[in-house]
mmCIF file of C-alpha atoms in Angstrom:
data_model
loop_
_atom_site.group_PDB
_atom_site.id
_atom_site.type_symbol
_atom_site.label_atom_id
_atom_site.label_comp_id
_atom_site.label_asym_id
_atom_site.label_seq_id
_atom_site.Cartn_x
_atom_site.Cartn_y
_atom_site.Cartn_z
ATOM 1 C CA MET A 1 -94.366 80.167 -18.158
ATOM 2 C CA PRO A 2 -95.044 76.479 -18.280
ATOM 3 C CA PRO A 3 -94.979 74.686 -14.999
ATOM 4 C CA THR A 4 -91.778 72.746 -13.973
ATOM 5 C CA PRO A 5 -92.275 69.031 -14.321
ATOM 6 C CA GLU A 6 -92.496 67.234 -11.016
ATOM 7 C CA GLN A 7 -89.331 65.271 -10.034
ATOM 8 C CA PRO A 8 -89.817 61.662 -9.096
ATOM 9 C CA HIS A 9 -89.617 60.895 -5.435
ATOM 10 C CA LEU A 10 -86.265 59.337 -4.383
ATOM 11 C CA ASN A 11 -85.981 57.236 -1.228
ATOM 12 C CA GLY A 12 -82.198 57.892 -0.749
ATOM 13 C CA ALA A 13 -80.970 54.651 -2.328
ATOM 14 C CA TYR A 14 -78.153 54.655 -4.951
ATOM 15 C CA TYR A 15 -78.815 52.620 -8.084
ATOM 16 C CA GLY A 16 -75.594 53.325 -10.056
ATOM 17 C CA PRO A 17 -72.457 51.153 -10.352
ATOM 18 C CA SER A 18 -71.001 49.916 -7.077
ATOM 19 C CA ILE A 19 -68.267 51.997 -5.538
ATOM 20 C CA GLN A 20 -65.248 50.077 -4.192
ATOM 21 C CA PRO A 21 -63.955 51.343 -0.923
ATOM 22 C CA LYS A 22 -60.548 52.912 -0.983
ATOM 23 C CA THR A 23 -57.753 50.806 0.520
ATOM 24 C CA LYS A 24 -54.566 52.083 1.994
ATOM 25 C CA SER A 25 -51.262 50.783 0.593
ATOM 26 C CA TYR A 26 -48.392 50.165 2.931
ATOM 27 C CA TYR A 27 -44.704 50.041 2.017
ATOM 28 C CA SER A 28 -42.772 47.358 3.771
ATOM 29 C CA PRO A 29 -39.047 47.696 3.170
ATOM 30 C CA GLY A 30 -36.963 44.520 3.123
ATOM 31 C CA ARG A 31 -39.650 42.204 1.688
ATOM 32 C CA GLY A 32 -39.646 40.520 -1.748
ATOM 33 C CA GLY A 33 -40.743 42.306 -4.861
ATOM 34 C CA GLY A 34 -39.845 45.682 -6.067
ATOM 35 C CA GLY A 35 -39.426 46.969 -2.549
ATOM 36 C CA SER A 36 -36.492 44.669 -1.678
ATOM 37 C CA SER A 37 -33.005 46.108 -1.287
ATOM 38 C CA CYS A 38 -29.514 44.524 -1.279
ATOM 39 C CA ASN A 39 -26.672 45.375 1.068
ATOM 40 C CA PRO A 40 -23.825 46.564 -1.226
ATOM 41 C CA LEU A 41 -21.131 44.952 0.940
ATOM 42 C CA THR A 42 -22.892 41.561 0.959
ATOM 43 C CA CYS A 43 -23.428 41.631 -2.799
ATOM 44 C CA CYS A 44 -19.774 42.557 -3.379
ATOM 45 C CA CYS A 45 -18.466 39.692 -1.163
ATOM 46 C CA SER A 46 -20.771 37.180 -2.838
ATOM 47 C CA CYS A 47 -19.588 38.278 -6.280
ATOM 48 C CA ILE A 48 -15.908 38.032 -5.274
ATOM 49 C CA CYS A 49 -16.351 34.544 -3.776
ATOM 50 C CA SER A 50 -18.143 33.357 -6.911
ATOM 51 C CA CYS A 51 -15.358 34.691 -9.149
ATOM 52 C CA ILE A 52 -12.636 33.062 -7.018
ATOM 53 C CA PHE A 53 -14.455 29.718 -7.046
ATOM 54 C CA ASN A 54 -14.877 29.813 -10.822
ATOM 55 C CA LEU A 55 -11.209 30.761 -11.253
ATOM 56 C CA ILE A 56 -10.041 27.840 -9.062
ATOM 57 C CA CYS A 57 -12.216 25.393 -10.992
ATOM 58 C CA GLN A 58 -10.838 26.626 -14.311
ATOM 59 C CA ILE A 59 -7.243 26.327 -13.033
ATOM 60 C CA LEU A 60 -7.801 22.761 -11.772
ATOM 61 C CA ILE A 61 -9.426 21.704 -15.033
ATOM 62 C CA THR A 62 -6.580 23.257 -17.050
ATOM 63 C CA VAL A 63 -3.918 21.563 -14.905
ATOM 64 C CA GLY A 64 -5.724 18.221 -15.176
ATOM 65 C CA ILE A 65 -5.945 18.445 -18.962
ATOM 66 C CA PHE A 66 -2.275 19.490 -19.180
ATOM 67 C CA LEU A 67 -1.101 16.550 -17.033
ATOM 68 C CA ALA A 68 -3.217 14.119 -19.041
ATOM 69 C CA VAL A 69 -1.723 15.374 -22.317
ATOM 70 C CA VAL A 70 1.821 15.188 -20.888
ATOM 71 C CA GLY A 71 1.169 11.653 -19.624
ATOM 72 C CA ILE A 72 -0.116 10.507 -23.019
ATOM 73 C CA ILE A 73 2.885 12.052 -24.807
ATOM 74 C CA PHE A 74 5.282 10.457 -22.294
ATOM 75 C CA TRP A 75 3.629 7.064 -22.784
ATOM 76 C CA PHE A 76 3.862 7.171 -26.578
ATOM 77 C CA ILE A 77 7.501 8.337 -26.533
ATOM 78 C CA PHE A 78 8.965 6.046 -23.860
ATOM 79 C CA ARG A 79 6.512 3.124 -23.733
ATOM 80 C CA PRO A 80 7.381 2.291 -20.084
ATOM 81 C CA ASN A 81 7.241 -1.347 -18.963
ATOM 82 C CA VAL A 82 7.328 -2.704 -15.425
ATOM 83 C CA PRO A 83 10.610 -4.261 -14.247
ATOM 84 C CA LYS A 84 11.033 -8.009 -14.626
ATOM 85 C CA PHE A 85 12.299 -10.380 -11.980
ATOM 86 C CA HIS A 86 12.711 -14.131 -11.661
ATOM 87 C CA VAL A 87 14.485 -16.642 -9.449
ATOM 88 C CA ALA A 88 16.994 -18.548 -11.560
ATOM 89 C CA ASP A 89 18.065 -21.023 -8.904
ATOM 90 C CA ALA A 90 17.458 -21.892 -5.242
ATOM 91 C CA THR A 91 19.344 -24.307 -2.971
ATOM 92 C CA LEU A 92 17.935 -25.561 0.322
ATOM 93 C CA THR A 93 20.316 -27.547 2.533
ATOM 94 C CA ARG A 94 18.376 -27.378 5.790
ATOM 95 C CA PHE A 95 14.727 -26.863 6.595
ATOM 96 C CA THR A 96 13.791 -28.468 9.907
ATOM 97 C CA LEU A 97 10.919 -27.509 12.189
ATOM 98 C CA SER A 98 11.465 -28.623 15.769
ATOM 99 C CA PRO A 99 8.377 -30.410 17.161
ATOM 100 C CA THR A 100 9.227 -29.344 20.726
ATOM 101 C CA ASN A 101 9.796 -25.577 20.529
ATOM 102 C CA ASN A 102 8.463 -24.647 17.027
ATOM 103 C CA THR A 103 11.876 -23.386 15.938
ATOM 104 C CA LEU A 104 12.639 -23.509 12.226
ATOM 105 C CA TYR A 105 16.266 -24.187 11.288
ATOM 106 C CA TYR A 106 16.992 -23.162 7.712
ATOM 107 C CA ASN A 107 19.720 -22.617 5.153
ATOM 108 C CA LEU A 108 18.491 -21.243 1.836
ATOM 109 C CA ALA A 109 20.486 -19.676 -1.026
ATOM 110 C CA VAL A 110 18.687 -17.896 -3.869
ATOM 111 C CA ASN A 111 19.995 -16.625 -7.186
ATOM 112 C CA MET A 112 17.810 -13.850 -8.599
ATOM 113 C CA THR A 113 17.789 -12.002 -11.918
ATOM 114 C CA PHE A 114 16.581 -8.409 -12.331
ATOM 115 C CA ARG A 115 15.823 -7.260 -15.860
ATOM 116 C CA ASN A 116 14.973 -3.856 -17.296
ATOM 117 C CA PRO A 117 12.767 -4.337 -20.393
ATOM 118 C CA ASN A 118 12.675 -0.623 -21.281
ATOM 119 C CA ARG A 119 14.553 0.864 -24.225
ATOM 120 C CA ARG A 120 14.618 4.472 -23.036
ATOM 121 C CA LEU A 121 14.286 4.232 -19.247
ATOM 122 C CA GLY A 122 16.924 3.309 -16.671
ATOM 123 C CA ILE A 123 16.005 1.970 -13.226
ATOM 124 C CA TYR A 124 17.654 2.789 -9.897
ATOM 125 C CA TYR A 125 17.141 0.077 -7.281
ATOM 126 C CA ASP A 126 17.750 2.177 -4.173
ATOM 127 C CA LYS A 127 16.533 -0.414 -1.667
ATOM 128 C CA ILE A 128 15.912 -4.160 -1.922
ATOM 129 C CA GLU A 129 14.462 -6.011 1.049
ATOM 130 C CA ALA A 130 14.087 -9.772 0.508
ATOM 131 C CA ASN A 131 11.772 -11.703 2.838
ATOM 132 C CA ALA A 132 11.631 -15.491 2.985
ATOM 133 C CA MET A 133 8.242 -16.747 4.151
ATOM 134 C CA TYR A 134 6.676 -20.080 4.943
ATOM 135 C CA HIS A 135 2.865 -20.344 5.069
ATOM 136 C CA ASP A 136 2.527 -16.540 5.416
ATOM 137 C CA GLN A 137 5.068 -16.364 8.251
ATOM 138 C CA ARG A 138 8.341 -14.559 7.699
ATOM 139 C CA PHE A 139 11.335 -16.506 8.948
ATOM 140 C CA ALA A 140 14.229 -14.530 7.401
ATOM 141 C CA THR A 141 15.059 -11.112 5.914
ATOM 142 C CA ALA A 142 18.014 -9.962 3.836
ATOM 143 C CA ASP A 143 18.843 -6.384 2.794
ATOM 144 C CA LEU A 144 20.522 -6.455 -0.610
ATOM 145 C CA GLN A 145 22.806 -3.836 -2.104
ATOM 146 C CA GLY A 146 21.166 -1.432 -4.526
ATOM 147 C CA PHE A 147 22.293 -0.854 -8.094
ATOM 148 C CA TYR A 148 21.463 0.888 -11.375
ATOM 149 C CA LEU A 149 20.063 -1.081 -14.297
ATOM 150 C CA GLY A 150 20.415 0.447 -17.751
ATOM 151 C CA HIS A 151 18.308 -0.036 -20.863
ATOM 152 C CA LYS A 152 17.615 -3.686 -21.693
ATOM 153 C CA MET A 153 20.084 -4.819 -19.043
ATOM 154 C CA GLU A 154 20.091 -7.686 -16.524
ATOM 155 C CA ASN A 155 21.721 -8.119 -13.140
ATOM 156 C CA ASN A 156 22.145 -11.324 -11.103
ATOM 157 C CA VAL A 157 21.905 -11.015 -7.328
ATOM 158 C CA ASN A 158 22.507 -13.697 -4.682
ATOM 159 C CA ALA A 159 20.824 -13.841 -1.298
ATOM 160 C CA VAL A 160 21.513 -16.257 1.560
ATOM 161 C CA PHE A 161 19.070 -16.960 4.387
ATOM 162 C CA LYS A 162 20.604 -18.940 7.220
ATOM 163 C CA GLY A 163 19.653 -19.236 10.876
ATOM 164 C CA GLU A 164 16.746 -20.137 13.088
ATOM 165 C CA GLN A 165 13.371 -18.537 13.766
ATOM 166 C CA LEU A 166 10.282 -19.286 15.818
ATOM 167 C CA VAL A 167 7.494 -20.351 13.450
ATOM 168 C CA VAL A 168 4.172 -21.468 14.922
ATOM 169 C CA LEU A 169 2.086 -23.396 12.400
ATOM 170 C CA GLY A 170 -1.599 -24.186 12.694
ATOM 171 C CA GLY A 171 -2.959 -27.713 12.392
ATOM 172 C CA GLY A 172 -3.516 -27.468 8.629
ATOM 173 C CA ASP A 173 -0.123 -25.870 7.947
ATOM 174 C CA LYS A 174 1.601 -28.432 10.171
ATOM 175 C CA SER A 175 0.069 -31.219 8.086
ATOM 176 C CA LYS A 176 1.333 -29.499 4.911
ATOM 177 C CA TYR A 177 4.812 -29.304 6.411
ATOM 178 C CA ASP A 178 4.787 -33.024 7.179
ATOM 179 C CA SER A 179 3.663 -33.774 3.606
ATOM 180 C CA GLU A 180 6.359 -31.538 2.107
ATOM 181 C CA LYS A 181 8.929 -33.107 4.409
ATOM 182 C CA SER A 182 8.107 -36.561 3.115
ATOM 183 C CA ASP A 183 8.527 -35.329 -0.485
ATOM 184 C CA ASP A 184 11.624 -33.211 0.332
ATOM 185 C CA VAL A 185 10.129 -30.263 -1.594
ATOM 186 C CA TYR A 186 9.056 -27.159 0.333
ATOM 187 C CA ASN A 187 6.757 -24.328 -0.734
ATOM 188 C CA ILE A 188 8.658 -21.184 0.210
ATOM 189 C CA ASP A 189 7.546 -17.661 -0.714
ATOM 190 C CA LEU A 190 10.057 -14.965 -1.571
ATOM 191 C CA LYS A 191 8.773 -11.396 -1.327
ATOM 192 C CA LEU A 192 10.807 -8.346 -2.296
ATOM 193 C CA ARG A 193 10.005 -4.832 -1.123
ATOM 194 C CA LEU A 194 11.672 -2.228 -3.334
ATOM 195 C CA LYS A 195 12.371 1.472 -3.610
ATOM 196 C CA ILE A 196 13.069 2.351 -7.228
ATOM 197 C CA ARG A 197 13.404 5.409 -9.451
ATOM 198 C CA PHE A 198 13.229 5.713 -13.216
ATOM 199 C CA LYS A 199 15.794 7.699 -15.146
ATOM 200 C CA VAL A 200 14.582 9.636 -18.193
ATOM 201 C CA TRP A 201 17.521 11.217 -20.020
ATOM 202 C CA PHE A 202 19.073 13.370 -17.276
ATOM 203 C CA ALA A 203 15.985 13.509 -15.071
ATOM 204 C CA LYS A 204 14.940 11.105 -12.328
ATOM 205 C CA THR A 205 11.424 10.340 -11.160
ATOM 206 C CA PRO A 206 10.343 10.264 -7.510
ATOM 207 C CA LYS A 207 10.678 6.966 -5.672
ATOM 208 C CA PHE A 208 8.167 4.180 -6.128
ATOM 209 C CA LYS A 209 7.618 1.261 -3.738
ATOM 210 C CA PRO A 210 6.663 -1.810 -5.792
ATOM 211 C CA LYS A 211 6.787 -5.458 -4.719
ATOM 212 C CA PHE A 212 7.844 -8.753 -6.246
ATOM 213 C CA GLU A 213 6.251 -11.999 -5.088
ATOM 214 C CA CYS A 214 7.601 -15.466 -5.939
ATOM 215 C CA ASP A 215 6.047 -18.833 -5.132
ATOM 216 C CA LEU A 216 8.986 -21.228 -4.988
ATOM 217 C CA LYS A 217 9.065 -25.001 -4.793
ATOM 218 C CA VAL A 218 12.506 -25.740 -3.401
ATOM 219 C CA PRO A 219 13.836 -29.314 -3.087
ATOM 220 C CA LEU A 220 15.947 -30.229 -0.075
ATOM 221 C CA SER A 221 19.556 -31.148 -0.814
ATOM 222 C CA SER A 222 21.193 -32.116 2.457
ATOM 223 C CA LYS A 223 24.376 -34.099 2.998
ATOM 224 C CA GLY A 224 23.952 -37.721 2.075
ATOM 225 C CA LYS A 225 20.438 -37.071 0.742
ATOM 226 C CA VAL A 226 19.524 -35.535 -2.582
ATOM 227 C CA SER A 227 15.938 -34.949 -3.645
ATOM 228 C CA SER A 228 14.815 -36.463 -6.936
ATOM 229 C CA ALA A 229 13.153 -33.158 -7.805
ATOM 230 C CA SER A 230 15.053 -30.179 -9.198
ATOM 231 C CA PHE A 231 14.367 -26.482 -8.882
ATOM 232 C CA GLU A 232 12.657 -24.837 -11.823
ATOM 233 C CA ARG A 233 13.238 -21.236 -12.877
ATOM 234 C CA THR A 234 10.360 -19.217 -11.427
ATOM 235 C CA LYS A 235 8.934 -15.969 -12.772
ATOM 236 C CA CYS A 236 7.754 -13.549 -10.100
ATOM 237 C CA ASP A 237 4.719 -11.258 -9.977
ATOM 238 C CA PHE A 238 5.098 -7.477 -9.925
ATOM 239 C CA ASP A 239 2.748 -5.292 -7.908
ATOM 240 C CA TRP A 240 2.736 -1.538 -7.300
#
């Protein structure tokens, strides 16, 4: 029997591939990744809120588009125009500012013309408040009777402002008053505050509150003294 070959002497060291140490894996519930979980109640509430929000947005967008289309159709059918207004005549027989107590004594009569330029819209003038002003200070107010103005119609209205009112003018405005007094022509502003409604067939719109503003140059025509100037028909500005 042949002898067994002698094994080489080993010193206990390992010369093969390195062995990685085993690591323990831990499961942590509630963290990100595959181990995360969602509360069913929270997810359900979030989904419902998102659906309601999207539904509200869609409704608002639909309503906005519908109103825009209706407005465009209304515009093309009726072609609405703003009311027209002008002062046809004005008579001033007294306009005296007392130098001692700053009291203004006045007597002003105004003839006004309201016109409806629309072909398919009527206008209800529910309230007409006329304010006479001098250098941005109101010295008289008149409430005029309301009326209805049909298609392409006009209406003449008279207003009388008579009385006295405390009016305190600054240095610059006092100089303007003295200059106007020497010329016997006064710059008086007429401002109208309105409440109107439009009539479309058998329907009526809600009330609007527009304004008319008129810059008048009114000559003084007192007894025994007539100004060389004459009043000129004045067109007034319309403002919503």
